[in-house]
Short mmCIF file of C-alpha atoms in Angstrom, two decimals:
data_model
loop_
_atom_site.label_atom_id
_atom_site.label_comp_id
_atom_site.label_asym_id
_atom_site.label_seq_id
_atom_site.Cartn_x
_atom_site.Cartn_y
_atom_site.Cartn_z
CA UNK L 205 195.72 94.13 -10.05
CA UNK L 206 197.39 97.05 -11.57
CA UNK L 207 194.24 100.00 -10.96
CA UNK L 208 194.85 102.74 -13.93
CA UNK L 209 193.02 106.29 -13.01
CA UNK L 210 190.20 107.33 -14.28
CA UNK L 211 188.95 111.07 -13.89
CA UNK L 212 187.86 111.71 -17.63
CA UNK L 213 190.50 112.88 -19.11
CA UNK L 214 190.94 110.17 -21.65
CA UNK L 215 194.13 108.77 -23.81
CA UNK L 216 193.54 105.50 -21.39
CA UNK L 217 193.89 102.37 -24.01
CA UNK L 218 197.45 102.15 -24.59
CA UNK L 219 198.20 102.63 -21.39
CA UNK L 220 195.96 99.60 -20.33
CA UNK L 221 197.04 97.94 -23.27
CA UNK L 222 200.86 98.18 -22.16
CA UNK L 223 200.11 97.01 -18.38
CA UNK L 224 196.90 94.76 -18.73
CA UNK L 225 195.86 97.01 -15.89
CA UNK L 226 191.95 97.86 -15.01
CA UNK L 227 191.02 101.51 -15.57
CA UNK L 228 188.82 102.61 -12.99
CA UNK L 229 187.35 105.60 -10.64
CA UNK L 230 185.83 103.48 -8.47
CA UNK L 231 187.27 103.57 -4.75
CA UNK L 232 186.83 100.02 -3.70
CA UNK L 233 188.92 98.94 -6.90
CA UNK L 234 191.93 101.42 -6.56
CA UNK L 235 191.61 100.57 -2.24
CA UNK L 236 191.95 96.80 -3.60
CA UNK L 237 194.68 97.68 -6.20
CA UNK L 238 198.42 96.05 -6.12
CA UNK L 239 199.59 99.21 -8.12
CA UNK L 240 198.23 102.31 -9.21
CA UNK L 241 199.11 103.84 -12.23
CA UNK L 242 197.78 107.60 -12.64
CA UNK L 243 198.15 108.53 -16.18
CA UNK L 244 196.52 111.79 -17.56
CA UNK L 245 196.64 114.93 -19.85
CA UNK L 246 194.64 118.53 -19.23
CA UNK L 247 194.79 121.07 -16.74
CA UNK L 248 195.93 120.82 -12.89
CA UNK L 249 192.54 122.44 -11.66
CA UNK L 250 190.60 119.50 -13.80
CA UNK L 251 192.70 116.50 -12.04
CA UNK L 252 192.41 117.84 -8.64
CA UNK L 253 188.39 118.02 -9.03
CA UNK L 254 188.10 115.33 -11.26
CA UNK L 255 189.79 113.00 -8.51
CA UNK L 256 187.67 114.89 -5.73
CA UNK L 257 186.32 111.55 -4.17
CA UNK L 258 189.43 109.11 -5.14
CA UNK L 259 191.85 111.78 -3.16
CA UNK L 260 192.16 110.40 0.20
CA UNK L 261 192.30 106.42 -0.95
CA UNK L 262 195.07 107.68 -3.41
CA UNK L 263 196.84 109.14 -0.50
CA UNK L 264 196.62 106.20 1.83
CA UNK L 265 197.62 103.66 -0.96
CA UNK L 266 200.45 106.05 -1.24
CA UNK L 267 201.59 106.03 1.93
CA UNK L 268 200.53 102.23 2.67
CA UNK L 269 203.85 101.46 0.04
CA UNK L 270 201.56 101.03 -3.09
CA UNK L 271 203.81 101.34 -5.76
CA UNK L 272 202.51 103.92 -7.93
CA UNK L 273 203.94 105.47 -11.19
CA UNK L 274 202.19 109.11 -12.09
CA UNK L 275 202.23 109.88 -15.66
CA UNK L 276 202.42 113.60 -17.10
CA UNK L 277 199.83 115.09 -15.16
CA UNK L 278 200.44 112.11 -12.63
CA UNK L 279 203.50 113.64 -11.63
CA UNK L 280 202.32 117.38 -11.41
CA UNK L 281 198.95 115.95 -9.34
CA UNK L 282 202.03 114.92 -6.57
CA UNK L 283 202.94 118.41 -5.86
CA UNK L 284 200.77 120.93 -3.91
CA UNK L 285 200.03 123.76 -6.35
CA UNK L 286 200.66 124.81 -9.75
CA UNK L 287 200.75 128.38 -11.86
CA UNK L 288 198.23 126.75 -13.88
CA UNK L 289 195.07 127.43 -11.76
CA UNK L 290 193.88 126.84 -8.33
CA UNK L 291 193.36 123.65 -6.68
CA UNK L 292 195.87 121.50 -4.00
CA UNK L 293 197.35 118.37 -5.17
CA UNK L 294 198.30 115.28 -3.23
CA UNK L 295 200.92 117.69 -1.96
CA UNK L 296 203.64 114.70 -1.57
CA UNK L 297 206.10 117.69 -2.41
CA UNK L 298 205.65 121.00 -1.30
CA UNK L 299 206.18 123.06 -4.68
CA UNK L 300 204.63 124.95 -7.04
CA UNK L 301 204.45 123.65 -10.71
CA UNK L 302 205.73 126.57 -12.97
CA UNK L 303 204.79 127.28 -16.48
CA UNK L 304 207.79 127.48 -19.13
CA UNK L 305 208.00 131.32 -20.45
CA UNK L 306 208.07 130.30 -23.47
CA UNK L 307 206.26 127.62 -25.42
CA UNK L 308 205.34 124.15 -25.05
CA UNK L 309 207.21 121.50 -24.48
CA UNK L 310 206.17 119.48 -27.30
CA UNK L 311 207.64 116.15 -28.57
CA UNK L 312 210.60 113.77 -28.13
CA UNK L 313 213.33 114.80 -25.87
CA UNK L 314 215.74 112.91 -23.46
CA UNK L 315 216.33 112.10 -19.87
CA UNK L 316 219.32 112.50 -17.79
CA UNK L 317 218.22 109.54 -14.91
CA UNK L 318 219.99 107.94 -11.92
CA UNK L 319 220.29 104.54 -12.57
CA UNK L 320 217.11 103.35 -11.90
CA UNK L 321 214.97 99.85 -11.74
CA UNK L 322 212.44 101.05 -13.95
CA UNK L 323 214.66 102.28 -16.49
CA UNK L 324 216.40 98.82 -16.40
CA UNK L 325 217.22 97.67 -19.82
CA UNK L 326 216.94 101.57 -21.56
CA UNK L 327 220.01 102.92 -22.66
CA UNK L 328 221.19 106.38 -21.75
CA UNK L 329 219.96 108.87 -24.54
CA UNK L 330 217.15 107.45 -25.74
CA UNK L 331 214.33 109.85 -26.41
CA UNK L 332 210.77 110.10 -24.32
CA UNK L 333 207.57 111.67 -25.68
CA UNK L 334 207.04 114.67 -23.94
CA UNK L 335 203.67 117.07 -24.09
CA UNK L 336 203.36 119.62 -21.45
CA UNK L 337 202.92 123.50 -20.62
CA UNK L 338 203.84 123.05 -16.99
CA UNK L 339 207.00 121.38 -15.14
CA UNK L 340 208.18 120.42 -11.55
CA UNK L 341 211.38 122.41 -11.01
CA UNK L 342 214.69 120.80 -9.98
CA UNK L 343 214.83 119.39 -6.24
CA UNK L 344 215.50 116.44 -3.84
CA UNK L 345 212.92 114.29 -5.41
CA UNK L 346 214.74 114.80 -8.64
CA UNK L 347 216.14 111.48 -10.11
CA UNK L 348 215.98 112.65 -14.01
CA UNK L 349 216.27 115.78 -15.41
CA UNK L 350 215.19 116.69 -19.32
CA UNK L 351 216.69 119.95 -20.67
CA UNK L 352 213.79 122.62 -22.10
CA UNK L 353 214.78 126.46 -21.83
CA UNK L 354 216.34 125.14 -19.07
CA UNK L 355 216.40 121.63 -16.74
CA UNK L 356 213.18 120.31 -15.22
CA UNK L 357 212.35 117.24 -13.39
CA UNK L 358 211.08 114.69 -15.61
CA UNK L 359 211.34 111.89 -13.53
CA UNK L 360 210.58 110.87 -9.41
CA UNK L 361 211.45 108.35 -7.37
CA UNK L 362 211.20 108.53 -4.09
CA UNK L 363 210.60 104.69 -2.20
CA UNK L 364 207.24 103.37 -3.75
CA UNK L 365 206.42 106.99 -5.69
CA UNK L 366 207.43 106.49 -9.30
CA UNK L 367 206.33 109.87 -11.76
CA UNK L 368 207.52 110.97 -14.82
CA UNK L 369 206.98 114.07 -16.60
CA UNK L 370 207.21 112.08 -20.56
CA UNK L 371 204.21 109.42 -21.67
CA UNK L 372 206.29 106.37 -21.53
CA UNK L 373 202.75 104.67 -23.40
CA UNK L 374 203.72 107.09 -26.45
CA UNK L 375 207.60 106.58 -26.16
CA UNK L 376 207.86 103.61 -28.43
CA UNK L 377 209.75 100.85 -27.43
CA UNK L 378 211.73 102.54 -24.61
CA UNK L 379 208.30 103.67 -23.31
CA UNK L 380 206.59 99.96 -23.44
CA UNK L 381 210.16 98.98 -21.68
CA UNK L 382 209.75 101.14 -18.48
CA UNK L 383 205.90 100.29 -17.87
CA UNK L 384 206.65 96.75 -18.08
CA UNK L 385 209.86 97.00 -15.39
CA UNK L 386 206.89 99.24 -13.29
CA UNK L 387 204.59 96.21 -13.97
CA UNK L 388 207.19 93.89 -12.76
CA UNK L 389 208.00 95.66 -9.51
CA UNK L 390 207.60 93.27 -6.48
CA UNK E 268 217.61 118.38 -26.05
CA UNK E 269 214.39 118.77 -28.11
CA UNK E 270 214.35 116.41 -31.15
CA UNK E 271 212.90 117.84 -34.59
CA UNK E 272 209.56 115.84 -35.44
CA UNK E 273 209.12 114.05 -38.98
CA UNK E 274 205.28 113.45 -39.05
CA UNK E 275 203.90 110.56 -41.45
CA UNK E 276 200.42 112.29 -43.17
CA UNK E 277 197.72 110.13 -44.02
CA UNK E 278 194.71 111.32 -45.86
CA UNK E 279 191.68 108.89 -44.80
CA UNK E 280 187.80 109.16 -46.52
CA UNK E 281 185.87 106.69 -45.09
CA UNK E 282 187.69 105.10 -42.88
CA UNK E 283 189.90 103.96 -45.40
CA UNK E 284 193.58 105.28 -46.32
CA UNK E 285 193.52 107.24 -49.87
CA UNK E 286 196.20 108.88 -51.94
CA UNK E 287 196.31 111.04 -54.49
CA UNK E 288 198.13 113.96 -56.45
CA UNK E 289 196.54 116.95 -55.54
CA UNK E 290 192.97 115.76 -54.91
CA UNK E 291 193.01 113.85 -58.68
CA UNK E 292 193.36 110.09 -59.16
CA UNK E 293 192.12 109.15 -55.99
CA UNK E 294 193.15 105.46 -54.65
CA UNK E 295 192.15 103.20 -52.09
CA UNK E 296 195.25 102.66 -50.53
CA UNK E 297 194.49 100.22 -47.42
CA UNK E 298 193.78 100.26 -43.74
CA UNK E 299 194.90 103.43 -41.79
CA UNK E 300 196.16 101.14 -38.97
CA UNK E 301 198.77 98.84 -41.43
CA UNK E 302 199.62 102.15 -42.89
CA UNK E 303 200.68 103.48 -39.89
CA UNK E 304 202.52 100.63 -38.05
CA UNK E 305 204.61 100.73 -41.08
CA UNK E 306 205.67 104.41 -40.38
CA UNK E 307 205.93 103.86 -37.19
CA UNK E 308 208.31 101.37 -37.78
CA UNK E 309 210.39 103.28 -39.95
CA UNK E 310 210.60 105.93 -37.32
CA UNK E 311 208.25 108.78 -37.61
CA UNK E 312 207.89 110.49 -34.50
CA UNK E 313 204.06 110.78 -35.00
CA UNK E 314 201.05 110.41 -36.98
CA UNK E 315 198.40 112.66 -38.53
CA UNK E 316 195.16 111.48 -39.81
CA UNK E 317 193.36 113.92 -42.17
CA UNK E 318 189.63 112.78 -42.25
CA UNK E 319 188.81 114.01 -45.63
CA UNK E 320 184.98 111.44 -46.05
CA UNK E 321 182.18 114.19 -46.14
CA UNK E 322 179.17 111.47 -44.74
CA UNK E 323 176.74 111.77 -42.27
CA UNK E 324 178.40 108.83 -40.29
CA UNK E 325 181.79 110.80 -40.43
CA UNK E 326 181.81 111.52 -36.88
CA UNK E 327 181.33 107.19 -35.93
CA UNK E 328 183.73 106.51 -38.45
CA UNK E 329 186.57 108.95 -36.82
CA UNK E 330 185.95 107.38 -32.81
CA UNK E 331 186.21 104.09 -34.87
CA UNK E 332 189.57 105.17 -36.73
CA UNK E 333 190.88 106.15 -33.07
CA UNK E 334 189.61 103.88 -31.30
CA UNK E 335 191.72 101.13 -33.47
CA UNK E 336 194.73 103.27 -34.39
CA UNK E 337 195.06 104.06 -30.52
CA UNK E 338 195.42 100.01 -30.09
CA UNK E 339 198.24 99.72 -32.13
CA UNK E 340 200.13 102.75 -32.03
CA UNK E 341 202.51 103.57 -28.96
CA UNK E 342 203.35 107.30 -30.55
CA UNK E 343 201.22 109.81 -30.39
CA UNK E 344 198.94 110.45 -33.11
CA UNK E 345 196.42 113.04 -34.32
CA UNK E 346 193.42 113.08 -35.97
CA UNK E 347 191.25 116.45 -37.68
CA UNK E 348 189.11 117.02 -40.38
CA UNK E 349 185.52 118.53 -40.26
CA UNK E 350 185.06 118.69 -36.02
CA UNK E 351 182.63 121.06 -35.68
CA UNK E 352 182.09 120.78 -31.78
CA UNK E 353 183.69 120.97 -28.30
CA UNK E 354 181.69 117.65 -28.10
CA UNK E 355 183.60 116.08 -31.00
CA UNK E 356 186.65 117.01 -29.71
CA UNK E 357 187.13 115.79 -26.60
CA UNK E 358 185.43 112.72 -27.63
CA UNK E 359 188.16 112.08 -29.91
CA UNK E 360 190.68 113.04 -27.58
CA UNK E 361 189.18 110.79 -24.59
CA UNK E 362 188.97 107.35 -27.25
CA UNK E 363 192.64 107.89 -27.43
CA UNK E 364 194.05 110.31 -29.99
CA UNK E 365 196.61 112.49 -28.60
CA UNK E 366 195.70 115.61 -30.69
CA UNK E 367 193.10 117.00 -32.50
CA UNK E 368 193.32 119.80 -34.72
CA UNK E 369 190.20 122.04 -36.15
CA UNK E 370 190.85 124.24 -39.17
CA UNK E 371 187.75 126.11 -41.38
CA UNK E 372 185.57 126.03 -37.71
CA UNK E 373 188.04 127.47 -35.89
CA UNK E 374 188.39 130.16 -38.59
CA UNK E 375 185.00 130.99 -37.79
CA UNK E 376 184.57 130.29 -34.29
CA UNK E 377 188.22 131.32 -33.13
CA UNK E 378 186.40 131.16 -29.31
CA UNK E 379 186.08 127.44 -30.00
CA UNK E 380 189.81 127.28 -29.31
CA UNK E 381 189.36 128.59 -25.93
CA UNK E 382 186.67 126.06 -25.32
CA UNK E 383 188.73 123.13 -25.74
CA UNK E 384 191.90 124.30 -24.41
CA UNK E 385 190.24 124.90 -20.73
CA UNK E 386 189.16 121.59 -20.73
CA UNK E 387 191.84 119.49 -22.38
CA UNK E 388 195.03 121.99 -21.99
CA UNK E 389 196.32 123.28 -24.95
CA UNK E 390 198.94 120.63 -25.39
CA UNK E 391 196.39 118.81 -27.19
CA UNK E 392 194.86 121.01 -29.59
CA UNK E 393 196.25 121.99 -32.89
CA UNK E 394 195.21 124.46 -35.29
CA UNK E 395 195.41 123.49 -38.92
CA UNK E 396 196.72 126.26 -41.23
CA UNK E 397 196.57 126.85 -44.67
CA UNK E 398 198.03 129.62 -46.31
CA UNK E 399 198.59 131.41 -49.54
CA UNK E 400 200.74 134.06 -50.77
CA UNK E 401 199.37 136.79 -52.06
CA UNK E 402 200.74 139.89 -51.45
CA UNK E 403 201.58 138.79 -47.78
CA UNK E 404 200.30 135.17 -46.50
CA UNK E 405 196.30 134.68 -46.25
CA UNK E 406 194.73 132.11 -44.23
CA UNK E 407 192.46 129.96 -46.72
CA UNK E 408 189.11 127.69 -45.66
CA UNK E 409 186.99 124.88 -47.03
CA UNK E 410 189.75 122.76 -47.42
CA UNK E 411 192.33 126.06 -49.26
CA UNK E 412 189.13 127.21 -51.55
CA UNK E 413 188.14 130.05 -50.19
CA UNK E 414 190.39 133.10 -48.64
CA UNK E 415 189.18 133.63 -45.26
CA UNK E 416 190.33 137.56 -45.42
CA UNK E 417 192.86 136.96 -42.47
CA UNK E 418 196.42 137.57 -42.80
CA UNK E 419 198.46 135.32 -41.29
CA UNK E 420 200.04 137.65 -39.01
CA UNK E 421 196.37 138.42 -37.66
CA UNK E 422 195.17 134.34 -36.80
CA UNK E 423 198.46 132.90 -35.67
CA UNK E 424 198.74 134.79 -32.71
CA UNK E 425 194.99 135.11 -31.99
CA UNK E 426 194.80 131.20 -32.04
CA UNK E 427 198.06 131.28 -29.81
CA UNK E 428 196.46 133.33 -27.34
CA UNK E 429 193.26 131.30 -27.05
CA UNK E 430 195.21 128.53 -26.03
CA UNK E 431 196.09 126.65 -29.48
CA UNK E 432 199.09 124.06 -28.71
CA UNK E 433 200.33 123.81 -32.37
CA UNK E 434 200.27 125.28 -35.74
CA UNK E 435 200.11 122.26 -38.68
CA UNK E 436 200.91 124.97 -41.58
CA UNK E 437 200.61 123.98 -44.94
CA UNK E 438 201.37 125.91 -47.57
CA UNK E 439 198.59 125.84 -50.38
CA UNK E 440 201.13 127.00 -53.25
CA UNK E 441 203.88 123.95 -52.89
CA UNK E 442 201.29 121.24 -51.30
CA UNK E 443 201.41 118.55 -53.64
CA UNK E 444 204.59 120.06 -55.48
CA UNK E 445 207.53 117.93 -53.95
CA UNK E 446 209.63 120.47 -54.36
CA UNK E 447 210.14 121.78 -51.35
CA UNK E 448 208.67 123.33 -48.45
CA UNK E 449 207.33 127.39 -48.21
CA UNK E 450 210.39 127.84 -46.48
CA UNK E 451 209.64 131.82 -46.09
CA UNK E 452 206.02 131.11 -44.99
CA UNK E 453 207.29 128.60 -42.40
CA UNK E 454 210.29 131.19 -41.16
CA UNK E 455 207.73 133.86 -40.88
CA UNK E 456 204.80 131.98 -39.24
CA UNK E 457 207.45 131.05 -36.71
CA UNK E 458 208.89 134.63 -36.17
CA UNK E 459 205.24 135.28 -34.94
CA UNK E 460 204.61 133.16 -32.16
CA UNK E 461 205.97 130.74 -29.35
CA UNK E 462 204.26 127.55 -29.71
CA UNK E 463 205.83 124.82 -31.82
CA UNK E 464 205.13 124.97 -35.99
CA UNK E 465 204.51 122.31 -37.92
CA UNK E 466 205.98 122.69 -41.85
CA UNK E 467 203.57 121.02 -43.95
CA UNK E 468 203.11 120.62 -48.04
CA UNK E 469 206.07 120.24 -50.55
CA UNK E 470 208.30 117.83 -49.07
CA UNK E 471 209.85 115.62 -52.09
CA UNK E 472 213.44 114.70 -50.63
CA UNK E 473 215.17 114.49 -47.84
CA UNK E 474 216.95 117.75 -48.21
CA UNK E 475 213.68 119.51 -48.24
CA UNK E 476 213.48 118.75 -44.53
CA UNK E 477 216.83 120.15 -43.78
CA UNK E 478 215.67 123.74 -45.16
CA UNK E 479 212.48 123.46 -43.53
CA UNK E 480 213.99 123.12 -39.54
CA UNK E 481 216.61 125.64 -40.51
CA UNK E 482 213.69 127.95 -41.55
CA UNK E 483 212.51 127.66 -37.84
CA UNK E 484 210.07 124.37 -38.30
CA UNK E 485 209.72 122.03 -35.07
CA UNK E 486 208.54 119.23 -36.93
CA UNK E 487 207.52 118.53 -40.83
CA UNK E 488 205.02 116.66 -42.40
CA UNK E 489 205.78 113.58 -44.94
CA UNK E 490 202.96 112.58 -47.01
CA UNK E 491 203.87 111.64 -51.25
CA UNK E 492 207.47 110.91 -50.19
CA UNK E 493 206.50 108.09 -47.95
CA UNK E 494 203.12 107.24 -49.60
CA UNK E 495 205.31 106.76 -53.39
CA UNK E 496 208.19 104.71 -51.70
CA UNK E 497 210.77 107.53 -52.38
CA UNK E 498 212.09 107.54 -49.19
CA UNK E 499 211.42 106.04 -45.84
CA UNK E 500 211.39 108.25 -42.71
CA UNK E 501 214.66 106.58 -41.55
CA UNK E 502 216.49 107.75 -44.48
CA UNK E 503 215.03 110.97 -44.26
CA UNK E 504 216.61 110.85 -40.66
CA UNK E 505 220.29 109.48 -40.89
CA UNK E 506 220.31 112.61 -43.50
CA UNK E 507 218.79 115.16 -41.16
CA UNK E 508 221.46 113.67 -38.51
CA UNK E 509 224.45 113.64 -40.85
CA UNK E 510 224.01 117.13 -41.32
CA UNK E 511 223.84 118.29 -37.86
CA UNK E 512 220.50 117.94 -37.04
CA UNK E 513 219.03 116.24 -33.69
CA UNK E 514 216.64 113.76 -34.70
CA UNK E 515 214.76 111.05 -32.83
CA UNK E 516 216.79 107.98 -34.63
#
């Protein structure tokens, strides 16, 4: 059972829709969950109370090899803080999310990714539907980089931690292509 | 690097698609959903929903319109028209549109703006512009009747600063026209402020988008040149591409 987030932020169905997953806040579901898929838009500060009593399940999944794929704010809740307002994050890496000086990153750009299992079958160049005020600056986790005033990380793998910064559920047919290889993973 | 947007424009009363020449001659023209697969098959980057029904069961009729768009769509989509509350809002946003946008209320409660943003982010709130020239661009309400008294200049960046995500300009003197976008309005409104402007109103051929992104636009509406079968938003692409432009294709 694939266990999709739930913290009341919304823009849930076509998520589900893509990965036939369950969308729930209830602990017992995500502790009994194959996969975990944390999708989400709003603010930092929202997420990290929003999640207040899924937080420490999310982190042992995590670290128990779950295979989990963080969407948008799914892959800014994996860092510790962010310029957008107070609150600690599952703090898998410890940065600070900064906010681009100018603007909003809004609509279809592309990714620059490492060959990649979940990008298996998506051809270099194609474009990802991107929404977002905030971004994870370049480092080690970096395996895809999208260029915005500058390069950011739009995409994370390290061993069962999949994120990325674009909503693959709103990224057409490339989009539906990538959660289906996460849906697939063994 | 960032693609420029071509947005499909559908007006819907009732939970039903209509289309019309400037608000005359008025046709049922089918199901939102069908209409929208089909430009999302021809490539349109996303979708806007214009709620124009003026019913008491408006509000049931919009969560139903998202509720069944958000099943079939995988782009984003956005939906406006008469949301008159926080409430409304984020209800829409949380059945699964990816945007709202708030126009006439907004003119009057600008603080609104801030509401929503603090709880949703601002990524997903639009404001919905219309404008007029008339000595210098005024900000019109009710729908372009009435002239709020605010200069452009004045609202756009007092929405950007309470945490609007997106202007959807339309300019009230070539709406309906087809020829051409305001391309001034659109270079000027961008001149003012960071956040990403949408061109809408005029567009009758593909060349008409061309002039709009060079005037600054990030993404441009298509209503009567889809809706009459002039051209599709793929054609309006391969031309925006053969001439230089990056488009989503």
């Amino acid at each position: 059972m694939i266990a999709i987030i739930d913290y009341g932020s919304g823009n849930l169905a076509s998520v589900e829709k893509a990965l036939h997953g369950v969308v729930t806040s209830d602990p017992y579901k995500i502790d009994m969950a194959d996969k975990i898929v944390f999708p989400g838009a709003g603010s930092f500060s929202a997420a990290v109370s929003g999640i207040k009593n899924i937080r420490d399940i999310i982190i042992e999944k995590i670290r128990n090899g779950t295979p989990y794929l963080g969407i948008c704010l799914g892959l800014e809740i994996l860092f510790s803080e962010s310029e957008e307002g107070p609150g600690t994050g599952l703090s898998f890496f410890n940065e600070r999310l900064k906010r681009f000086k100018k603007g909003i990153h809004m609509g279809w750009n592309t990714v620059e990714f490492n060959d990649n299992i979940i990008f298996s079958g998506i051809k270099k160049g194609e474009y990802f539907y991107f929404v977002h005020r905030y971004y994870a600056p370049l480092g080690s986790y970096t395996c895809g980089k999208t260029f915005f005033n500058g390069y950011f990380t739009s995409f994370i793998n390290i061993n069962n931690i999949y994120a990325v910064q674009f909503h693959p559920e709103k990224s057409g047919e490339p989009g539906l292509k990538l959660l289906r290889n996460f849906g697939e993973l063994a | 690097m960032l693609a420029k947007r071509i947005i499909a424009a559908l007006d819907v009363r009732n939970g039903r698609v209509v289309k019309g020449v400037r608000f005359m001659d008025i046709k049922d023209a089918g199901d939102p959903v069908e209409n929208a697969v089909i430009y999302q098959d021809q490539g349109a980057d996303e979708i806007v929903f214009l709620d124009i029904s003026a019913t008491d069961e408006k509000r049931d009729i919009m969560i139903d319109l998202v509720k069944s768009v958000s099943r079939e769509l995988n782009i984003p989509f956005t939906v406006g028209g008469g949301i008159r509350s926080v409430k409304t809002a984020l209800n829409l946003l949380r059945e699964g549109c990816d945007k709202v946008f708030l126009n006439t209320y907004a003119i009057e409660n600008p603080w609104i703006i801030k509401e929503i943003s603090r709880e949703t982010g601002s990524a997903n709130l639009v404001i919905a512009v219309d404008a007029m020239y008339n000595n210098g661009y005024y900000v019109y309400k009710n729908a372009g009747r009435i002239n709020s008294g605010l200069k452009l200049n004045e609202w756009l960046p007092l929405a950007e600063y309470l945490g609007a995500g997106e202007i959807l300009l339309t300019s009230i003197d070539s709406d309906g026209t087809m020829k051409g976008f305001d391309n001034r309005l659109i270079s000027e409104a961008s001149s003012m402020i960071d956040i990403p402007v949408i061109a809408s109103g005029g567009a009758g051929k593909p060349e008409h988008f061309l002039d709009a992104f060079m005037a600054g636009a990030s993404g441009a509406l298509a209503a009567s040149i889809l809706h009459f079968k002039i051209n599709t938003v793929n054609d309006i692409k391969r031309y925006l591409r053969s001439n230089g432009v990056n488009v989503r294709l």
